[in-house]
Amino acid sequence: MVLEFEKPIADLEHKLQEMKELATGRNIDLSSDIESLEEKILALKKETFQNLTRWQRVQLSRHADRPYALDYIYEMTNDFVELHGDRNVADDKAMVGGLGDLDGRSVMFIGQQKGRNTKQRQMRNFGMANPEGYRKALRLMKMAEKFGKPIVTLIDTPGAFPGLEAEERGQGEAIARNIRDMFMLKVPVICIIIGEGASGGALGIAIGDRVLMLENSWYSVISPENCSTILWRSWDYKEQAAESLKLTAIDMEGNGLVDGIIPEPLGGAHRDMKKMAITLKEAILQALKELDKIKPEKRIDQRIDKFCAMGVVVE
């Protein structure tokens, strides 16, 4: 999959591949030309990805090849054991979680999971969790607290599922309960937006001591398309909506709504998933190292103070 703004880069990469095949097939020395083209591609990549618009970052966060929660979890951990069910209604496949070994330390991972193909997307409900998904997440958080295990949440959702059946089973209440109870968890909680972070669907697992964002992720009360639909009654203004929402990692950090940005490989996380997983793992371990030094009661107070300080009140 090539996004519109990536096409000039893709064209040059195609020419580079042809040049390499020509050099190999005809035993011609094109090393200087190949090196020159590689430098040109690298320069174009840097220029392109350093100057992305907000809408382009939204597109990159949805890239079909972008790693999802389970991709990172399996890459970062050893002996990951997925846990299922909310012990009440069902096992929501859009919300995943379980225990994994992170450099010798047992960590409770929880995240929203999308699908790669049509069948998987239907099973995962496009990453949109039902109430039982949020209740499963809270059950796993309480389990982690009971056994003294830190919690890491990986957020990637276009929003909680808005269907009638979800509302009938208490979607709003489930998310609100998660938000309330996450404030009081005694173990370290690290929340990372790895792709899309939309509305209460994201916030339902995003109350933590450290809230981080991948460089090309976004975090907002509403998606650009839905914002455009409400304000202009059309999806045609989604780019304008994205600019107005100021939803990128840089915007969020600048407004004090997240604690840091995790850099991605040049071109996006999907360009080098293994490298991205290593960077993500290092960020988690560094945050845990900092949080381990703080007593649980003080961590809870700091967590509450951080979120209460967000926003501007004008009287």
mmCIF file of C-alpha atoms in Angstrom:
data_model
loop_
_atom_site.group_PDB
_atom_site.id
_atom_site.type_symbol
_atom_site.label_atom_id
_atom_site.label_comp_id
_atom_site.label_asym_id
_atom_site.label_seq_id
_atom_site.Cartn_x
_atom_site.Cartn_y
_atom_site.Cartn_z
ATOM 1 C CA MET A 1 0.000 0.000 0.000
ATOM 2 C CA VAL A 2 1.390 3.383 -1.051
ATOM 3 C CA LEU A 3 -0.176 6.581 0.278
ATOM 4 C CA GLU A 4 -0.604 9.551 -2.070
ATOM 5 C CA PHE A 5 2.242 11.569 -0.545
ATOM 6 C CA GLU A 6 4.543 8.524 -0.689
ATOM 7 C CA LYS A 7 4.239 8.047 -4.479
ATOM 8 C CA PRO A 8 7.297 10.153 -5.455
ATOM 9 C CA ILE A 9 9.383 8.074 -3.031
ATOM 10 C CA ALA A 10 7.895 4.818 -4.333
ATOM 11 C CA ASP A 11 8.683 5.826 -7.921
ATOM 12 C CA LEU A 12 12.333 6.436 -7.071
ATOM 13 C CA GLU A 13 12.550 3.185 -5.108
ATOM 14 C CA HIS A 14 11.151 1.345 -8.140
ATOM 15 C CA LYS A 15 13.814 2.945 -10.352
ATOM 16 C CA LEU A 16 16.472 1.959 -7.816
ATOM 17 C CA GLN A 17 15.320 -1.646 -7.891
ATOM 18 C CA GLU A 18 15.384 -1.675 -11.695
ATOM 19 C CA MET A 19 18.891 -0.215 -11.661
ATOM 20 C CA LYS A 20 20.127 -2.893 -9.251
ATOM 21 C CA GLU A 21 18.581 -5.662 -11.338
ATOM 22 C CA LEU A 22 20.159 -4.227 -14.489
ATOM 23 C CA ALA A 23 23.570 -4.043 -12.839
ATOM 24 C CA THR A 24 23.295 -7.636 -11.619
ATOM 25 C CA GLY A 25 21.762 -9.103 -14.762
ATOM 26 C CA ARG A 26 24.174 -7.489 -17.238
ATOM 27 C CA ASN A 27 27.194 -7.326 -14.921
ATOM 28 C CA ILE A 28 27.447 -3.538 -15.306
ATOM 29 C CA ASP A 29 29.057 -1.290 -12.697
ATOM 30 C CA LEU A 30 26.360 1.183 -11.701
ATOM 31 C CA SER A 31 27.518 1.589 -8.105
ATOM 32 C CA SER A 32 27.969 5.377 -8.308
ATOM 33 C CA ASP A 33 24.532 5.867 -9.902
ATOM 34 C CA ILE A 34 22.932 3.549 -7.345
ATOM 35 C CA GLU A 35 24.606 5.375 -4.461
ATOM 36 C CA SER A 36 23.505 8.741 -5.830
ATOM 37 C CA LEU A 37 19.894 7.567 -6.197
ATOM 38 C CA GLU A 38 19.904 6.089 -2.684
ATOM 39 C CA GLU A 39 21.053 9.443 -1.303
ATOM 40 C CA LYS A 40 18.322 11.194 -3.269
ATOM 41 C CA ILE A 41 15.678 8.800 -1.910
ATOM 42 C CA LEU A 42 16.899 9.288 1.664
ATOM 43 C CA ALA A 43 16.819 13.077 1.306
ATOM 44 C CA LEU A 44 13.310 12.962 -0.171
ATOM 45 C CA LYS A 45 12.127 10.695 2.647
ATOM 46 C CA LYS A 46 13.485 13.054 5.298
ATOM 47 C CA GLU A 47 11.927 16.076 3.628
ATOM 48 C CA THR A 48 8.569 14.317 3.171
ATOM 49 C CA PHE A 49 8.190 12.804 6.633
ATOM 50 C CA GLN A 50 9.488 15.833 8.500
ATOM 51 C CA ASN A 51 6.822 18.015 6.889
ATOM 52 C CA LEU A 52 3.703 15.841 7.034
ATOM 53 C CA THR A 53 0.352 17.550 7.488
ATOM 54 C CA ARG A 54 -1.890 16.414 10.308
ATOM 55 C CA TRP A 55 -4.132 14.548 7.869
ATOM 56 C CA GLN A 56 -1.141 12.749 6.383
ATOM 57 C CA ARG A 57 -0.147 11.561 9.855
ATOM 58 C CA VAL A 58 -3.683 10.271 10.334
ATOM 59 C CA GLN A 59 -3.317 8.342 7.074
ATOM 60 C CA LEU A 60 0.030 6.949 8.214
ATOM 61 C CA SER A 61 -1.478 5.832 11.545
ATOM 62 C CA ARG A 62 -3.984 3.743 9.548
ATOM 63 C CA HIS A 63 -1.489 2.232 7.108
ATOM 64 C CA ALA A 64 -2.484 -1.345 6.266
ATOM 65 C CA ASP A 65 0.993 -2.632 7.162
ATOM 66 C CA ARG A 66 1.312 -0.724 10.436
ATOM 67 C CA PRO A 67 2.023 -2.996 13.438
ATOM 68 C CA TYR A 68 -0.879 -3.675 15.783
ATOM 69 C CA ALA A 69 -0.903 -4.378 19.518
ATOM 70 C CA LEU A 70 -0.263 -8.131 19.291
ATOM 71 C CA ASP A 71 2.572 -7.560 16.801
ATOM 72 C CA TYR A 72 4.402 -5.456 19.377
ATOM 73 C CA ILE A 73 3.537 -7.699 22.305
ATOM 74 C CA TYR A 74 4.860 -10.867 20.647
ATOM 75 C CA GLU A 75 7.958 -9.040 19.413
ATOM 76 C CA MET A 76 8.788 -7.463 22.789
ATOM 77 C CA THR A 77 7.985 -10.315 25.166
ATOM 78 C CA ASN A 78 8.778 -13.927 25.855
ATOM 79 C CA ASP A 79 6.118 -16.473 26.823
ATOM 80 C CA PHE A 80 3.143 -14.171 26.311
ATOM 81 C CA VAL A 81 -0.043 -15.789 27.594
ATOM 82 C CA GLU A 82 -3.271 -14.232 26.335
ATOM 83 C CA LEU A 83 -6.169 -14.146 28.803
ATOM 84 C CA HIS A 84 -9.793 -14.128 27.668
ATOM 85 C CA GLY A 85 -13.283 -13.082 28.723
ATOM 86 C CA ASP A 86 -14.917 -10.557 31.030
ATOM 87 C CA ARG A 87 -16.521 -13.311 33.213
ATOM 88 C CA ASN A 88 -19.903 -11.816 32.461
ATOM 89 C CA VAL A 89 -20.915 -11.712 28.758
ATOM 90 C CA ALA A 90 -18.241 -12.776 26.266
ATOM 91 C CA ASP A 91 -14.661 -12.554 25.089
ATOM 92 C CA ASP A 92 -14.330 -9.384 23.015
ATOM 93 C CA LYS A 93 -11.734 -10.016 20.281
ATOM 94 C CA ALA A 94 -11.255 -6.272 19.731
ATOM 95 C CA MET A 95 -9.630 -6.030 23.173
ATOM 96 C CA VAL A 96 -6.674 -8.288 23.895
ATOM 97 C CA GLY A 97 -4.617 -8.782 27.005
ATOM 98 C CA GLY A 98 -2.388 -11.089 28.937
ATOM 99 C CA LEU A 99 0.880 -11.560 30.792
ATOM 100 C CA GLY A 100 4.239 -11.390 29.077
ATOM 101 C CA ASP A 101 7.862 -11.518 30.148
ATOM 102 C CA LEU A 102 9.589 -8.192 29.463
ATOM 103 C CA ASP A 103 13.308 -8.600 30.105
ATOM 104 C CA GLY A 104 12.673 -10.909 33.049
ATOM 105 C CA ARG A 105 9.745 -8.943 34.446
ATOM 106 C CA SER A 106 6.131 -10.059 34.219
ATOM 107 C CA VAL A 107 3.947 -7.306 32.722
ATOM 108 C CA MET A 108 0.203 -7.177 32.040
ATOM 109 C CA PHE A 109 -0.322 -6.023 28.449
ATOM 110 C CA ILE A 110 -3.729 -4.781 27.298
ATOM 111 C CA GLY A 111 -4.538 -3.367 23.874
ATOM 112 C CA GLN A 112 -6.996 -2.891 21.060
ATOM 113 C CA GLN A 113 -6.435 -5.183 18.100
ATOM 114 C CA LYS A 114 -7.428 -4.637 14.477
ATOM 115 C CA GLY A 115 -7.378 -7.206 11.667
ATOM 116 C CA ARG A 116 -5.250 -7.582 8.547
ATOM 117 C CA ASN A 117 -7.886 -9.034 6.217
ATOM 118 C CA THR A 118 -11.670 -8.993 5.936
ATOM 119 C CA LYS A 119 -12.205 -12.064 8.106
ATOM 120 C CA GLN A 120 -9.898 -10.795 10.855
ATOM 121 C CA ARG A 121 -11.423 -7.325 10.754
ATOM 122 C CA GLN A 122 -14.881 -8.789 11.255
ATOM 123 C CA MET A 123 -13.643 -10.920 14.147
ATOM 124 C CA ARG A 124 -11.823 -7.959 15.733
ATOM 125 C CA ASN A 125 -14.687 -5.578 14.906
ATOM 126 C CA PHE A 126 -12.155 -3.183 13.319
ATOM 127 C CA GLY A 127 -10.606 -2.569 16.743
ATOM 128 C CA MET A 128 -13.847 -1.169 18.184
ATOM 129 C CA ALA A 129 -14.465 -2.812 21.550
ATOM 130 C CA ASN A 130 -17.851 -3.600 23.088
ATOM 131 C CA PRO A 131 -18.581 -3.132 26.815
ATOM 132 C CA GLU A 132 -17.335 -6.655 27.536
ATOM 133 C CA GLY A 133 -13.988 -5.641 26.045
ATOM 134 C CA TYR A 134 -13.587 -2.798 28.522
ATOM 135 C CA ARG A 135 -14.762 -5.030 31.350
ATOM 136 C CA LYS A 136 -12.206 -7.645 30.313
ATOM 137 C CA ALA A 137 -9.524 -4.947 30.319
ATOM 138 C CA LEU A 138 -10.514 -3.844 33.817
ATOM 139 C CA ARG A 139 -10.559 -7.452 35.050
ATOM 140 C CA LEU A 140 -6.997 -7.899 33.829
ATOM 141 C CA MET A 141 -5.929 -4.609 35.408
ATOM 142 C CA LYS A 142 -7.356 -5.696 38.765
ATOM 143 C CA MET A 143 -5.569 -9.034 38.395
ATOM 144 C CA ALA A 144 -2.299 -7.222 37.709
ATOM 145 C CA GLU A 145 -2.836 -5.039 40.774
ATOM 146 C CA LYS A 146 -3.551 -8.082 42.947
ATOM 147 C CA PHE A 147 -0.277 -9.749 41.977
ATOM 148 C CA GLY A 148 1.790 -6.552 41.818
ATOM 149 C CA LYS A 149 2.387 -6.548 38.049
ATOM 150 C CA PRO A 150 2.797 -3.291 36.090
ATOM 151 C CA ILE A 151 0.286 -2.542 33.344
ATOM 152 C CA VAL A 152 1.032 -1.448 29.772
ATOM 153 C CA THR A 153 -1.854 -0.512 27.486
ATOM 154 C CA LEU A 154 -1.483 -0.180 23.699
ATOM 155 C CA ILE A 155 -4.191 2.044 22.235
ATOM 156 C CA ASP A 156 -5.274 1.779 18.603
ATOM 157 C CA THR A 157 -8.972 2.280 17.958
ATOM 158 C CA PRO A 158 -11.276 4.447 15.818
ATOM 159 C CA GLY A 159 -13.575 4.476 18.866
ATOM 160 C CA ALA A 160 -15.666 2.215 21.039
ATOM 161 C CA PHE A 161 -18.319 0.272 19.101
ATOM 162 C CA PRO A 162 -21.381 2.577 18.717
ATOM 163 C CA GLY A 163 -23.965 -0.135 18.001
ATOM 164 C CA LEU A 164 -27.327 -0.464 19.727
ATOM 165 C CA GLU A 165 -26.353 -3.724 21.424
ATOM 166 C CA ALA A 166 -23.249 -2.089 22.898
ATOM 167 C CA GLU A 167 -25.355 0.703 24.363
ATOM 168 C CA GLU A 168 -27.847 -1.830 25.733
ATOM 169 C CA ARG A 169 -25.040 -3.616 27.572
ATOM 170 C CA GLY A 170 -23.698 -0.391 29.086
ATOM 171 C CA GLN A 171 -20.940 0.934 26.851
ATOM 172 C CA GLY A 172 -20.774 4.336 28.538
ATOM 173 C CA GLU A 173 -20.833 2.856 32.032
ATOM 174 C CA ALA A 174 -18.065 0.360 31.210
ATOM 175 C CA ILE A 175 -15.745 3.077 29.887
ATOM 176 C CA ALA A 176 -16.553 5.419 32.783
ATOM 177 C CA ARG A 177 -15.830 2.665 35.315
ATOM 178 C CA ASN A 178 -12.488 1.952 33.655
ATOM 179 C CA ILE A 179 -11.512 5.614 33.801
ATOM 180 C CA ARG A 180 -12.479 5.861 37.470
ATOM 181 C CA ASP A 181 -10.773 2.654 38.563
ATOM 182 C CA MET A 182 -7.576 3.253 36.567
ATOM 183 C CA PHE A 183 -6.930 6.364 38.630
ATOM 184 C CA MET A 184 -6.715 4.216 41.768
ATOM 185 C CA LEU A 185 -4.543 1.337 40.548
ATOM 186 C CA LYS A 186 -1.593 0.819 42.902
ATOM 187 C CA VAL A 187 0.750 -0.589 40.259
ATOM 188 C CA PRO A 188 2.574 1.445 37.574
ATOM 189 C CA VAL A 189 0.404 2.106 34.496
ATOM 190 C CA ILE A 190 1.907 3.056 31.138
ATOM 191 C CA CYS A 191 -0.416 3.945 28.248
ATOM 192 C CA ILE A 192 0.849 4.197 24.668
ATOM 193 C CA ILE A 193 -1.103 5.344 21.602
ATOM 194 C CA ILE A 194 0.360 3.219 18.799
ATOM 195 C CA GLY A 195 -2.056 4.199 16.015
ATOM 196 C CA GLU A 196 -5.487 5.757 16.318
ATOM 197 C CA GLY A 197 -6.662 7.129 19.637
ATOM 198 C CA ALA A 198 -10.249 8.220 19.178
ATOM 199 C CA SER A 199 -12.762 9.344 21.750
ATOM 200 C CA GLY A 200 -13.776 7.418 24.875
ATOM 201 C CA GLY A 201 -12.876 4.192 23.124
ATOM 202 C CA ALA A 202 -9.230 5.164 23.583
ATOM 203 C CA LEU A 203 -9.642 6.885 26.939
ATOM 204 C CA GLY A 204 -11.155 3.721 28.438
ATOM 205 C CA ILE A 205 -7.661 2.219 28.708
ATOM 206 C CA ALA A 206 -5.589 5.422 28.677
ATOM 207 C CA ILE A 207 -5.448 6.669 32.276
ATOM 208 C CA GLY A 208 -1.871 6.124 33.354
ATOM 209 C CA ASP A 209 1.206 7.415 35.136
ATOM 210 C CA ARG A 210 2.838 7.850 31.740
ATOM 211 C CA VAL A 211 0.878 8.476 28.548
ATOM 212 C CA LEU A 212 3.071 8.248 25.451
ATOM 213 C CA MET A 213 2.417 8.481 21.715
ATOM 214 C CA LEU A 214 4.182 7.020 18.718
ATOM 215 C CA GLU A 215 5.397 9.739 16.366
ATOM 216 C CA ASN A 216 2.770 9.084 13.678
ATOM 217 C CA SER A 217 -0.202 8.306 15.887
ATOM 218 C CA TRP A 218 -3.112 10.622 16.721
ATOM 219 C CA TYR A 219 -5.266 11.223 19.797
ATOM 220 C CA SER A 220 -8.517 13.167 19.789
ATOM 221 C CA VAL A 221 -12.090 13.314 21.010
ATOM 222 C CA ILE A 222 -13.283 12.558 17.468
ATOM 223 C CA SER A 223 -11.902 11.401 14.128
ATOM 224 C CA PRO A 224 -11.399 14.000 11.366
ATOM 225 C CA GLU A 225 -14.071 12.338 9.197
ATOM 226 C CA ASN A 226 -16.729 12.402 11.918
ATOM 227 C CA CYS A 227 -15.802 15.938 12.875
ATOM 228 C CA SER A 228 -16.179 16.973 9.225
ATOM 229 C CA THR A 229 -19.537 15.214 9.029
ATOM 230 C CA ILE A 230 -20.868 17.065 12.081
ATOM 231 C CA LEU A 231 -19.569 20.514 11.181
ATOM 232 C CA TRP A 232 -19.905 20.471 7.387
ATOM 233 C CA ARG A 233 -22.274 17.523 6.875
ATOM 234 C CA SER A 234 -19.714 15.961 4.564
ATOM 235 C CA TRP A 235 -16.465 13.959 4.803
ATOM 236 C CA ASP A 236 -14.895 16.273 2.199
ATOM 237 C CA TYR A 237 -13.483 18.601 4.882
ATOM 238 C CA LYS A 238 -11.633 15.924 6.840
ATOM 239 C CA GLU A 239 -8.227 17.493 6.138
ATOM 240 C CA GLN A 240 -9.427 20.846 7.448
ATOM 241 C CA ALA A 241 -10.936 19.090 10.458
ATOM 242 C CA ALA A 242 -7.629 17.339 11.210
ATOM 243 C CA GLU A 243 -5.824 20.690 11.194
ATOM 244 C CA SER A 244 -8.410 22.221 13.528
ATOM 245 C CA LEU A 245 -8.403 19.269 15.938
ATOM 246 C CA LYS A 246 -4.610 19.462 16.444
ATOM 247 C CA LEU A 247 -4.471 15.735 17.084
ATOM 248 C CA THR A 248 -0.872 14.753 16.368
ATOM 249 C CA ALA A 249 1.713 13.646 18.927
ATOM 250 C CA ILE A 250 3.478 17.020 18.692
ATOM 251 C CA ASP A 251 0.190 18.833 19.320
ATOM 252 C CA MET A 252 -0.687 16.595 22.262
ATOM 253 C CA GLU A 253 2.700 16.990 23.904
ATOM 254 C CA GLY A 254 2.610 20.745 23.330
ATOM 255 C CA ASN A 255 -0.762 20.960 25.075
ATOM 256 C CA GLY A 256 0.439 18.868 28.006
ATOM 257 C CA LEU A 257 -1.954 16.012 27.268
ATOM 258 C CA VAL A 258 0.717 13.322 26.854
ATOM 259 C CA ASP A 259 4.056 12.852 28.564
ATOM 260 C CA GLY A 260 6.258 12.058 25.576
ATOM 261 C CA ILE A 261 6.696 11.005 21.970
ATOM 262 C CA ILE A 262 8.310 7.742 20.859
ATOM 263 C CA PRO A 263 10.146 8.208 17.529
ATOM 264 C CA GLU A 264 9.380 5.905 14.610
ATOM 265 C CA PRO A 265 11.699 4.639 11.865
ATOM 266 C CA LEU A 266 11.900 6.964 8.871
ATOM 267 C CA GLY A 267 8.729 6.399 6.857
ATOM 268 C CA GLY A 268 6.650 5.025 9.724
ATOM 269 C CA ALA A 269 6.545 2.082 12.127
ATOM 270 C CA HIS A 270 5.628 -0.342 9.327
ATOM 271 C CA ARG A 271 8.931 0.310 7.565
ATOM 272 C CA ASP A 272 10.884 -1.498 10.298
ATOM 273 C CA MET A 273 8.644 -3.213 12.833
ATOM 274 C CA LYS A 274 11.515 -4.886 14.705
ATOM 275 C CA LYS A 275 13.311 -1.593 15.192
ATOM 276 C CA MET A 276 10.057 0.036 16.295
ATOM 277 C CA ALA A 277 9.431 -2.753 18.821
ATOM 278 C CA ILE A 278 12.932 -2.291 20.273
ATOM 279 C CA THR A 279 12.362 1.468 20.633
ATOM 280 C CA LEU A 280 8.954 0.863 22.211
ATOM 281 C CA LYS A 281 10.384 -1.689 24.628
ATOM 282 C CA GLU A 282 13.140 0.703 25.684
ATOM 283 C CA ALA A 283 10.567 3.442 26.333
ATOM 284 C CA ILE A 284 8.479 1.079 28.492
ATOM 285 C CA LEU A 285 11.480 -0.126 30.497
ATOM 286 C CA GLN A 286 12.659 3.458 31.058
ATOM 287 C CA ALA A 287 9.204 4.515 32.268
ATOM 288 C CA LEU A 288 8.988 1.499 34.595
ATOM 289 C CA LYS A 289 12.412 2.329 36.003
ATOM 290 C CA GLU A 290 11.209 5.847 36.848
ATOM 291 C CA LEU A 291 7.852 4.735 38.268
ATOM 292 C CA ASP A 292 9.319 1.964 40.438
ATOM 293 C CA LYS A 293 11.041 4.635 42.535
ATOM 294 C CA ILE A 294 7.714 6.227 43.493
ATOM 295 C CA LYS A 295 5.536 4.848 46.297
ATOM 296 C CA PRO A 296 2.074 3.625 45.177
ATOM 297 C CA GLU A 297 0.173 6.269 47.152
ATOM 298 C CA LYS A 298 2.265 9.057 45.666
ATOM 299 C CA ARG A 299 1.899 7.573 42.161
ATOM 300 C CA ILE A 300 -1.878 7.631 42.504
ATOM 301 C CA ASP A 301 -1.824 11.264 43.704
ATOM 302 C CA GLN A 302 0.421 12.284 40.815
ATOM 303 C CA ARG A 303 -1.803 10.427 38.333
ATOM 304 C CA ILE A 304 -4.904 12.229 39.589
ATOM 305 C CA ASP A 305 -3.174 15.626 39.686
ATOM 306 C CA LYS A 306 -1.860 15.198 36.142
ATOM 307 C CA PHE A 307 -5.283 14.620 34.600
ATOM 308 C CA CYS A 308 -7.013 17.229 36.780
ATOM 309 C CA ALA A 309 -4.527 19.835 35.556
ATOM 310 C CA MET A 310 -5.453 19.264 31.888
ATOM 311 C CA GLY A 311 -7.494 21.852 30.068
ATOM 312 C CA VAL A 312 -8.059 25.591 30.462
ATOM 313 C CA VAL A 313 -10.839 27.083 32.558
ATOM 314 C CA VAL A 314 -12.034 30.583 31.706
ATOM 315 C CA GLU A 315 -14.402 32.267 34.153
#
